[in-house]
Amino acid sequence: MNSTQLPWWKSGIIYQIYPRSFMDSNGDGIGDLQGIISKLDYLAWLGIDAIWISPIYPSPMADFGYDVSDYTDINPIFGSLADFDVLIAEATVRQIKVILDLVPNHTSDQHPWFIESRSSRDNPKRDWYIWADPKPDGSPPNNWLAYFGGPAWTLDEQTGQYYLHNFLPEQPDLNYRNPLVVEAMKGVIRFWLGRGASGLRVDVIDRMMKHPALMDNPPNPDYTDGVSNPQSRFLRVNSEKHVDVHNLIREFRRTFNEFGDRPIIGEVDYSIDPQFIASYYYEGKLDGMQLPFNFALTMLPWDAQILREFIDKYDQAIPPGGQPNYVLANHDRSRIASSVGTEQARVAAMLLLTLRGTPTLYYGDELGMTDVDIDPADYRDPQGINLGISRDPERTPMQWDTSANGGFTTGYPWLPLAADFAQNNVAVEQEQPDSMLSLYRRLIAVRRANPALVAGNYHSLDTDAEDCFVYLRQAGGQNFCIALNMGSRMRSLALRGLGQGKIVVSTHMDRGDIVDLSALHLRENEGVVIQLAST
Ligand code: NOJ
């Protein structure tokens, strides 16, 4: 199989940039587009194929850009449309695709659409958002709760109705039962794809449609008062994921198709149910989103058996022609080095980059960056401020070098840098043959060079060795065996019938020996990629 015949989103590697934290070019302490442009050479050196940039549009930043006040411009904090054009041109020269973040479920309350909508009950844009009358006692129309605290409804005193916001009150939900809203969002999609974005990551794509009768949500049987997140008291079965969302996704897809093969990368609910994730591929038709994000690796216990079971089922559940995908971390979840520890983060990198499926890397994970402890008094994230569950720790500035602020800014960084930035940074790790960065770069290079790792089939193997996860990747006569020791004790594996092979990468970056797979020894926290004889 020739992996170059595949669309890039099937063969490539995506790298997520949280733009506020990547690189600041003007000393205001916040990353920007010129900063990203200045680091494209680094990204090309690393070997990734596409960058996904979290929102860069005008926004009051109540939710750091996920509250958009103008969908078709660039926030001056990040630069201008002209900078965006330069980014596309410079990325294209380096064969890097640019993916933007579309936030269709809600706007900012400062978006002109909402300002109009709330101005009077008979404003033509009233129905662009979800308004409802109070209950007779004046309370909200139903029991829906917002993700970031409190009810999902806020009363607009002036017009006497409540508006819906599944996140902050500053993020009112749009009404996709109004065809004008659908058309408006299609216009936004056309704007950015027409301007050079190679695809869009779509925020909370499954939440765009709610129950038309605004029915109450039922109680969550797993909820425990005082223990669970107070916002999870009810199951969100009516406030989101209404079945009508699938038609909307298909309609968006038709708009994407006007531009050729550009993926919708959809943020669907965090789930460890392979069937749920697979349900977004729409069976044989594949006419919905190309890549419904699979977040299972951010949620499952780091256990060889549990991971194997999930991955086997997920790989099987994807309909023919559909493309699996994997994520280790993102701007909403702990960094991988914090969730599984620094040693296992190396094994996780090997897993991510050798599975069948498009990998998405989170900026800084390639350095082994960890969550940074931030004093609750200094939280910036509204979820942290309201609920104590802050996402700031995983959003701290990229660590470029040993200079002040890790080379991220000459000003005062909007979030603090990790204390270890002088040891773990790009400049230092580029010089260390066994650094996390060198491991990532090597794994990426090996993946790119070998069609079996890009597009080959996946088949896991039984092994008696505890804590070990072993699988084969095969295509066109090329065979690889990946053996991961997910524990902290040395293990011996007897993988019969595979003969000998050559280790092409070890997570420890210190071996390239020929091994007999019937007596394979893995050190603690060691993973290996072994090239087997061709068949
Ligand atoms: C999901 C995004 O990833 C998260 O950062 C944001 O706060 C919510 N959607 C609301 O847009």
Coordinates of C-alpha atoms and ligand atoms in Angstrom, one line a residue:
M1 CA 0.0 0.0 0.0
N2 CA 1.2 3.5 -0.8
S3 CA 0.4 5.7 2.1
T4 CA 0.9 8.8 0.0
Q5 CA -2.3 8.0 -1.9
L6 CA -4.3 8.5 1.2
P7 CA -5.8 11.9 2.0
W8 CA -3.5 13.8 4.4
W9 CA -5.9 13.5 7.3
K10 CA -5.6 9.7 7.1
S11 CA -1.9 9.5 6.7
G12 CA -0.8 12.6 8.7
I13 CA -0.2 13.7 12.2
I14 CA -2.1 16.6 13.7
Y15 CA -0.5 19.0 16.3
Q16 CA -2.7 21.1 18.5
I17 CA -1.6 24.6 19.3
Y18 CA -3.3 26.5 22.1
P19 CA -2.4 29.9 20.6
R20 CA -2.3 31.9 23.8
S21 CA 0.5 29.7 25.0
F22 CA 2.6 28.8 22.0
M23 CA 4.8 31.7 21.1
D24 CA 4.4 35.4 21.8
S25 CA 6.0 37.7 19.1
N26 CA 5.1 41.1 20.6
G27 CA 5.9 40.8 24.3
D28 CA 2.3 41.1 25.6
G29 CA 2.6 37.8 27.4
I30 CA 0.0 36.1 25.0
G31 CA 1.0 33.9 22.1
D32 CA 0.0 35.1 18.6
L33 CA 0.0 34.2 14.9
Q34 CA 3.4 35.7 14.2
G35 CA 4.7 33.6 17.0
I36 CA 3.3 30.5 15.4
I37 CA 4.8 31.5 12.1
S38 CA 8.2 31.9 13.7
K39 CA 8.0 28.3 14.9
L40 CA 6.9 26.6 11.7
D41 CA 10.4 25.5 11.1
Y42 CA 10.4 23.7 14.4
L43 CA 7.1 22.0 13.5
A44 CA 8.4 20.9 10.1
W45 CA 11.6 19.6 11.9
L46 CA 9.4 17.6 14.3
G47 CA 7.6 16.1 11.3
I48 CA 4.0 16.8 11.9
D49 CA 1.5 17.3 9.0
A50 CA -1.1 19.7 10.3
I51 CA -1.6 22.2 13.0
W52 CA -5.0 22.7 14.7
I53 CA -5.1 26.1 16.3
S54 CA -7.7 26.7 19.1
P55 CA -9.9 29.8 18.5
I56 CA -8.2 32.9 17.3
Y57 CA -11.3 35.0 16.5
P58 CA -12.4 38.3 18.2
S59 CA -13.6 37.3 21.6
P60 CA -14.1 38.9 25.0
M61 CA -12.1 35.9 26.2
A62 CA -14.7 34.9 28.9
D63 CA -13.8 31.3 27.9
F64 CA -10.4 32.2 26.2
G65 CA -11.7 32.3 22.7
Y66 CA -14.5 29.7 22.8
D67 CA -16.8 32.7 23.1
V68 CA -16.6 34.2 19.6
S69 CA -17.9 37.7 18.9
D70 CA -17.0 37.8 15.2
Y71 CA -16.6 34.5 13.3
T72 CA -14.8 36.0 10.3
D73 CA -11.9 38.0 11.7
I74 CA -8.8 37.5 13.8
N75 CA -8.6 38.8 17.4
P76 CA -6.0 41.6 17.5
I77 CA -4.4 39.8 20.4
F78 CA -3.4 37.2 17.9
G79 CA -2.8 39.4 14.8
S80 CA -4.9 40.1 11.7
L81 CA -6.3 38.4 8.7
A82 CA -3.1 39.4 6.9
D83 CA -1.1 37.5 9.4
F84 CA -3.4 34.6 8.9
D85 CA -2.7 34.7 5.2
V86 CA 1.0 34.7 5.9
L87 CA 0.5 31.7 8.2
I88 CA -1.2 29.8 5.4
A89 CA 1.5 30.7 2.9
E90 CA 4.4 29.9 5.2
A91 CA 2.8 26.6 6.4
T92 CA 2.0 25.6 2.8
V93 CA 5.7 26.1 1.9
R94 CA 6.5 23.6 4.6
Q95 CA 3.8 21.2 3.6
I96 CA 1.9 21.9 6.9
K97 CA -1.9 22.1 6.8
V98 CA -3.7 24.6 9.0
I99 CA -6.9 23.6 10.8
L100 CA -9.0 26.1 12.6
D101 CA -11.4 25.7 15.4
L102 CA -15.1 26.3 14.6
V103 CA -17.3 27.1 17.6
P104 CA -20.8 26.8 16.2
N105 CA -22.8 25.8 19.3
H106 CA -22.6 29.2 21.0
T107 CA -21.4 32.7 20.4
S108 CA -20.2 35.3 22.8
D109 CA -22.9 37.4 24.4
Q110 CA -21.1 40.3 22.7
H111 CA -21.7 38.9 19.2
P112 CA -23.8 41.3 17.2
W113 CA -26.3 38.5 16.6
F114 CA -26.9 38.1 20.3
I115 CA -27.0 41.8 21.0
E116 CA -29.7 42.1 18.4
S117 CA -31.5 38.9 19.6
R118 CA -31.7 40.1 23.2
S119 CA -32.8 43.7 22.2
S120 CA -36.5 42.8 21.9
R121 CA -38.8 39.9 21.6
D122 CA -39.7 40.8 18.1
N123 CA -36.2 41.4 16.8
P124 CA -35.7 39.4 13.6
K125 CA -32.7 37.7 15.3
R126 CA -34.7 36.8 18.4
D127 CA -35.1 33.2 17.2
W128 CA -31.3 32.8 16.4
Y129 CA -30.9 31.8 20.0
I130 CA -33.0 29.7 22.4
W131 CA -35.3 31.8 24.4
A132 CA -38.0 30.5 26.7
D133 CA -40.5 31.9 29.2
P134 CA -39.9 31.5 32.9
K135 CA -42.0 29.0 34.8
P136 CA -45.0 30.5 36.6
D137 CA -42.9 31.0 39.7
G138 CA -40.3 32.9 37.7
S139 CA -37.7 30.1 37.8
P140 CA -35.8 28.8 34.6
P141 CA -37.8 27.0 32.0
N142 CA -36.4 23.5 32.9
N143 CA -33.7 21.8 35.0
W144 CA -30.8 22.0 32.5
L145 CA -27.5 22.8 34.1
A146 CA -24.5 24.6 32.5
Y147 CA -21.1 22.9 32.3
F148 CA -19.4 25.8 34.0
G149 CA -21.7 26.2 37.0
G150 CA -25.3 27.2 37.7
P151 CA -28.4 26.7 35.6
A152 CA -28.1 26.7 31.8
W153 CA -30.5 29.6 31.7
T154 CA -30.1 33.3 32.4
L155 CA -33.0 35.7 32.7
D156 CA -32.9 38.7 30.4
E157 CA -34.6 41.2 32.7
Q158 CA -35.4 43.6 29.9
T159 CA -37.4 41.2 27.7
G160 CA -38.5 38.9 30.5
Q161 CA -37.3 35.6 29.0
Y162 CA -34.5 33.2 29.7
Y163 CA -31.8 32.4 27.2
L164 CA -30.0 29.0 27.0
H165 CA -26.3 28.7 27.6
N166 CA -24.8 25.2 28.1
F167 CA -21.5 26.8 29.1
L168 CA -21.1 30.3 30.6
P169 CA -23.9 33.0 30.6
E170 CA -21.5 34.8 28.2
Q171 CA -21.8 31.9 25.7
P172 CA -25.5 31.8 24.5
D173 CA -26.4 28.7 22.5
L174 CA -27.4 29.3 18.9
N175 CA -30.7 27.9 17.6
Y176 CA -30.0 25.5 14.8
R177 CA -33.7 24.8 14.3
N178 CA -33.7 28.2 12.6
P179 CA -32.5 27.6 9.0
L180 CA -31.0 31.1 8.9
V181 CA -28.6 30.2 11.6
V182 CA -27.5 27.1 9.7
E183 CA -26.9 29.2 6.6
A184 CA -25.0 31.7 8.6
M185 CA -22.7 29.1 10.0
K186 CA -22.2 27.5 6.5
G187 CA -21.0 31.0 5.5
V188 CA -18.4 30.9 8.3
I189 CA -17.3 27.5 7.1
R190 CA -16.9 28.7 3.5
F191 CA -15.1 31.8 4.7
W192 CA -12.3 29.9 6.4
L193 CA -12.0 27.0 4.0
G194 CA -12.0 29.5 1.2
R195 CA -9.2 31.4 2.9
G196 CA -7.0 28.3 3.2
A197 CA -7.9 26.3 6.2
S198 CA -7.5 22.6 5.3
G199 CA -10.2 21.5 7.7
L200 CA -12.0 22.5 10.9
R201 CA -12.1 21.1 14.4
V202 CA -15.7 21.6 15.5
D203 CA -16.3 22.4 19.1
V204 CA -19.0 20.3 20.9
I205 CA -20.4 19.3 17.6
D206 CA -22.9 16.8 19.2
R207 CA -24.4 19.5 21.4
M208 CA -25.7 21.7 18.6
M209 CA -29.3 20.2 18.7
K210 CA -31.4 20.1 21.9
H211 CA -34.8 18.6 22.5
P212 CA -37.3 20.8 20.7
A213 CA -39.7 20.8 23.6
L214 CA -37.0 21.7 26.1
M215 CA -37.8 18.6 28.3
D216 CA -36.2 18.3 31.7
N217 CA -33.1 16.2 31.9
P218 CA -33.5 13.0 34.0
P219 CA -31.5 12.5 37.2
N220 CA -28.1 11.0 36.9
P221 CA -28.0 7.7 38.8
D222 CA -24.3 7.9 39.3
Y223 CA -24.4 11.3 40.9
T224 CA -23.3 11.6 44.6
D225 CA -24.0 14.8 46.4
G226 CA -20.9 16.4 47.7
V227 CA -18.7 14.1 45.6
S228 CA -19.6 14.4 42.0
N229 CA -19.3 17.5 39.9
P230 CA -22.4 19.5 40.9
Q231 CA -23.1 20.1 37.2
S232 CA -23.6 16.4 36.5
R233 CA -26.7 16.0 38.7
F234 CA -28.8 15.3 35.6
L235 CA -28.1 13.3 32.5
R236 CA -27.7 15.6 29.6
V237 CA -30.0 13.6 27.3
N238 CA -32.3 16.5 26.3
S239 CA -30.1 19.5 26.5
E240 CA -27.7 18.1 23.9
K241 CA -27.1 15.3 21.4
H242 CA -30.6 15.4 20.0
V243 CA -30.9 13.0 17.1
D244 CA -31.5 15.8 14.7
V245 CA -27.9 16.8 15.1
H246 CA -26.9 14.1 12.6
N247 CA -28.8 15.9 9.8
L248 CA -27.0 19.1 10.7
I249 CA -23.6 17.5 10.7
R250 CA -24.4 16.0 7.3
E251 CA -25.4 19.4 6.1
F252 CA -22.2 20.9 7.3
R253 CA -20.3 18.1 5.5
R254 CA -21.9 19.0 2.2
T255 CA -20.6 22.5 2.7
F256 CA -17.1 21.1 3.4
N257 CA -17.4 19.0 0.3
E258 CA -17.6 22.1 -1.8
F259 CA -13.9 22.5 -1.1
G260 CA -12.8 19.0 -1.8
D261 CA -11.6 16.6 0.8
R262 CA -11.3 18.7 4.0
P263 CA -12.1 17.0 7.3
I264 CA -14.5 17.9 10.0
I265 CA -12.8 16.9 13.2
G266 CA -15.6 16.8 15.6
E267 CA -15.4 17.2 19.4
V268 CA -18.0 14.6 20.4
D269 CA -18.7 13.7 24.0
Y270 CA -15.8 12.2 26.0
S271 CA -16.7 8.5 25.9
I272 CA -15.1 5.1 26.4
D273 CA -17.8 3.4 24.5
P274 CA -16.4 2.4 21.0
Q275 CA -19.9 2.0 19.6
F276 CA -20.8 5.6 20.6
I277 CA -17.7 7.1 18.9
A278 CA -18.2 4.8 15.9
S279 CA -21.8 5.9 15.6
Y280 CA -20.6 9.2 14.2
Y281 CA -19.2 7.6 11.1
Y282 CA -22.7 7.0 9.8
E283 CA -22.2 3.4 8.8
G284 CA -21.2 2.7 5.2
K285 CA -22.0 6.2 4.0
L286 CA -19.3 8.1 5.8
D287 CA -21.2 11.3 5.0
G288 CA -20.8 12.9 8.4
M289 CA -17.6 14.0 10.1
Q290 CA -14.4 12.4 9.0
L291 CA -12.8 12.3 12.4
P292 CA -15.0 12.1 15.5
F293 CA -12.4 12.7 18.2
N294 CA -11.7 9.6 20.3
F295 CA -10.7 10.7 23.8
A296 CA -10.6 7.3 25.4
L297 CA -6.9 7.4 26.0
T298 CA -7.4 10.5 28.1
M299 CA -10.0 8.7 30.3
L300 CA -9.2 5.0 30.6
P301 CA -7.0 3.6 33.4
W302 CA -3.4 3.2 32.1
D303 CA -3.6 -0.6 32.1
A304 CA -2.4 -2.8 29.3
Q305 CA -5.5 -5.1 29.4
I306 CA -8.0 -2.4 29.6
L307 CA -6.4 -0.4 26.8
R308 CA -6.1 -3.4 24.6
E309 CA -9.8 -4.3 25.0
F310 CA -10.9 -0.8 24.2
I311 CA -8.6 -0.4 21.2
D312 CA -9.5 -3.8 19.8
K313 CA -13.2 -2.9 20.0
Y314 CA -12.8 0.6 18.7
D315 CA -10.7 -0.5 15.8
Q316 CA -13.3 -3.1 14.9
A317 CA -16.2 -0.7 15.3
I318 CA -15.0 1.8 12.7
P319 CA -16.9 1.1 9.5
P320 CA -14.8 0.2 6.4
G321 CA -13.1 3.2 4.9
G322 CA -13.6 5.2 8.2
Q323 CA -10.5 6.5 9.8
P324 CA -9.8 5.9 13.6
N325 CA -8.0 8.5 15.6
Y326 CA -6.3 8.9 19.0
V327 CA -5.6 11.7 21.4
L328 CA -3.5 11.6 24.6
A329 CA -4.3 15.1 26.0
N330 CA -5.7 18.5 25.1
H331 CA -6.4 22.0 26.5
D332 CA -9.3 20.6 28.5
R333 CA -7.6 17.5 30.0
S334 CA -4.4 16.8 32.0
R335 CA -1.2 16.5 30.1
I336 CA -0.1 12.9 29.4
A337 CA 3.1 13.2 31.5
S338 CA 0.9 14.2 34.5
S339 CA -1.8 11.6 34.0
V340 CA 0.5 8.6 33.5
G341 CA 3.9 9.8 34.7
T342 CA 7.0 10.8 32.8
E343 CA 8.2 7.3 32.1
Q344 CA 4.9 6.0 30.9
A345 CA 4.5 9.2 28.8
R346 CA 7.2 7.8 26.6
V347 CA 5.3 4.5 26.2
A348 CA 2.1 6.6 25.5
A349 CA 3.9 8.5 22.7
M350 CA 4.9 5.1 21.1
L351 CA 1.3 3.9 21.4
L352 CA -0.2 7.1 19.9
L353 CA 2.2 7.1 17.0
T354 CA 2.0 3.4 16.1
L355 CA -1.7 2.7 16.4
R356 CA -3.9 2.5 13.3
G357 CA -5.5 6.0 13.3
T358 CA -4.7 9.7 12.9
P359 CA -2.8 10.9 16.0
T360 CA -3.3 14.3 17.5
L361 CA -0.5 15.6 19.6
Y362 CA -0.9 18.4 22.2
Y363 CA 1.7 21.1 22.0
G364 CA 4.4 20.6 24.6
D365 CA 3.6 16.9 25.2
E366 CA 6.5 16.2 22.9
L367 CA 8.8 17.8 25.6
G368 CA 7.2 15.9 28.4
M369 CA 5.6 19.1 29.8
T370 CA 3.6 18.5 32.9
D371 CA 0.5 20.2 34.4
V372 CA 1.7 23.3 36.3
D373 CA 0.4 23.8 39.8
I374 CA -1.5 27.1 39.9
D375 CA -2.7 28.8 43.0
P376 CA -6.5 28.8 42.9
A377 CA -6.4 32.5 43.6
D378 CA -4.6 32.9 40.2
Y379 CA -7.0 30.8 38.1
R380 CA -7.9 32.3 34.8
D381 CA -10.1 29.5 33.5
P382 CA -13.8 30.1 34.3
Q383 CA -14.3 26.4 35.0
G384 CA -11.5 26.7 37.6
I385 CA -12.9 29.9 39.1
N386 CA -16.5 28.6 39.3
L387 CA -16.1 24.9 40.0
G388 CA -12.5 24.5 41.2
I389 CA -11.7 22.2 38.2
S390 CA -9.2 24.4 36.4
R391 CA -7.8 23.8 32.9
D392 CA -5.0 26.3 33.4
P393 CA -2.4 23.7 34.5
E394 CA -2.4 22.1 31.0
R395 CA -2.4 25.4 29.2
T396 CA 0.9 26.9 30.4
P397 CA 3.4 28.4 27.9
M398 CA 5.5 26.3 25.6
Q399 CA 9.0 25.8 26.8
W400 CA 11.4 26.8 24.0
D401 CA 14.7 27.4 25.6
T402 CA 16.6 28.3 28.8
S403 CA 16.1 32.1 28.6
A404 CA 13.6 34.0 30.7
N405 CA 10.1 32.6 30.4
G406 CA 11.4 29.7 28.4
G407 CA 11.7 32.0 25.4
F408 CA 7.9 32.1 25.2
T409 CA 7.6 35.9 25.8
T410 CA 9.8 38.9 26.6
G411 CA 6.8 40.2 28.6
Y412 CA 4.9 38.8 31.5
P413 CA 3.3 35.4 30.6
W414 CA -0.4 35.1 30.9
L415 CA 0.0 31.8 32.8
P416 CA 3.1 30.8 34.7
L417 CA 5.8 28.6 33.2
A418 CA 6.6 25.2 34.6
A419 CA 9.4 25.4 37.2
D420 CA 11.4 22.9 35.2
F421 CA 11.4 24.9 31.9
A422 CA 15.2 25.3 32.0
Q423 CA 15.7 21.5 31.8
N424 CA 12.7 20.6 29.6
N425 CA 12.6 22.8 26.6
V426 CA 13.0 22.5 22.9
A427 CA 16.6 23.8 22.7
V428 CA 17.9 21.5 25.4
E429 CA 16.0 18.4 24.3
Q430 CA 17.0 18.8 20.7
E431 CA 20.6 18.2 21.8
Q432 CA 19.8 15.2 23.9
P433 CA 19.6 12.0 21.9
D434 CA 17.4 10.3 24.4
S435 CA 15.1 13.2 25.3
M436 CA 11.3 13.0 25.0
L437 CA 11.6 15.3 22.1
S438 CA 14.1 13.1 20.3
L439 CA 11.8 10.1 21.0
Y440 CA 8.8 11.9 19.5
R441 CA 10.8 13.0 16.4
R442 CA 12.1 9.5 15.9
L443 CA 8.7 7.9 16.3
I444 CA 7.2 10.4 13.8
A445 CA 10.0 9.7 11.3
V446 CA 9.6 6.0 11.6
R447 CA 5.9 6.2 11.2
R448 CA 6.2 8.5 8.1
A449 CA 8.7 6.2 6.5
N450 CA 6.7 3.0 6.9
P451 CA 3.3 2.5 5.2
A452 CA 2.5 -0.4 7.6
L453 CA 2.6 2.1 10.5
V454 CA 0.6 4.7 8.7
A455 CA -2.1 2.6 7.1
G456 CA -1.5 -1.1 7.9
N457 CA -4.0 -3.2 9.7
Y458 CA -3.9 -3.6 13.5
H459 CA -4.0 -6.9 15.3
S460 CA -3.3 -7.3 19.0
L461 CA -1.6 -10.4 20.4
D462 CA -2.1 -12.4 23.6
T463 CA 0.8 -12.5 26.0
D464 CA 1.2 -13.9 29.4
A465 CA 3.5 -11.1 30.5
E466 CA 1.7 -8.8 32.9
D467 CA 1.4 -5.1 32.1
C468 CA 2.3 -5.7 28.4
F469 CA 0.3 -4.7 25.3
V470 CA 1.5 -6.1 22.1
Y471 CA 0.2 -5.6 18.6
L472 CA 1.1 -6.0 14.9
R473 CA 0.8 -3.5 12.1
Q474 CA 1.0 -4.9 8.7
A475 CA 0.6 -3.7 5.1
G476 CA 2.0 -4.7 1.7
G477 CA 4.4 -7.3 3.1
Q478 CA 5.8 -4.9 5.8
N479 CA 5.4 -6.2 9.4
F480 CA 5.9 -4.4 12.7
C481 CA 5.4 -5.7 16.2
I482 CA 4.9 -3.1 18.9
A483 CA 5.5 -4.3 22.4
L484 CA 4.7 -2.0 25.3
N485 CA 5.5 -2.6 28.9
M486 CA 3.0 -0.4 30.8
G487 CA 4.4 -1.3 34.1
S488 CA 7.4 -0.5 36.2
R489 CA 8.9 -4.1 36.3
M490 CA 11.0 -5.8 33.8
R491 CA 9.0 -8.3 31.7
S492 CA 9.9 -11.2 29.5
L493 CA 7.6 -12.1 26.6
A494 CA 7.4 -15.3 24.5
L495 CA 5.9 -14.2 21.3
R496 CA 6.0 -17.4 19.3
G497 CA 5.9 -17.7 15.6
L498 CA 7.1 -14.3 14.8
G499 CA 10.8 -15.2 14.4
Q500 CA 13.4 -12.5 14.7
G501 CA 13.1 -8.8 14.2
K502 CA 15.1 -5.6 14.5
I503 CA 14.3 -3.0 17.1
V504 CA 13.8 0.2 15.2
V505 CA 12.8 2.3 18.3
S506 CA 12.9 1.8 22.0
T507 CA 11.4 4.3 24.3
H508 CA 14.8 4.3 26.0
M509 CA 16.4 5.3 22.7
D510 CA 19.4 3.1 23.3
R511 CA 19.0 -0.1 21.3
G512 CA 18.7 -1.2 17.7
D513 CA 19.4 -4.9 18.3
I514 CA 18.1 -8.0 16.6
V515 CA 15.8 -9.8 18.9
D516 CA 14.2 -13.2 19.0
L517 CA 10.5 -12.6 19.7
S518 CA 10.1 -15.9 21.5
A519 CA 12.3 -14.4 24.3
L520 CA 11.8 -10.7 24.2
H521 CA 12.9 -8.8 27.3
L522 CA 11.5 -5.4 28.0
R523 CA 12.9 -3.2 30.7
E524 CA 10.6 -1.4 33.1
N525 CA 8.5 1.3 31.3
E526 CA 10.0 0.2 28.0
G527 CA 8.2 0.0 24.7
V528 CA 9.8 -1.2 21.4
V529 CA 8.9 -1.0 17.7
I530 CA 10.2 -4.1 16.1
Q531 CA 10.5 -4.6 12.3
L532 CA 9.8 -8.2 11.4
A533 CA 11.0 -9.9 8.3
S534 CA 8.9 -9.0 5.3
T535 CA 6.3 -11.5 4.2
Ligands
NOJ1 C1 -14.9 22.5 24.4 C2 -13.6 23.2 24.3 O1 -12.6 22.3 24.1 C3 -13.5 23.9 25.7 O2 -12.2 24.4 25.9 C4 -14.6 25.0 25.8 O3 -14.5 25.6 27.1 C5 -16.0 24.4 25.6 N1 -16.0 23.5 24.4 C6 -17.0 25.5 25.3 O4 -16.7 26.0 24.0

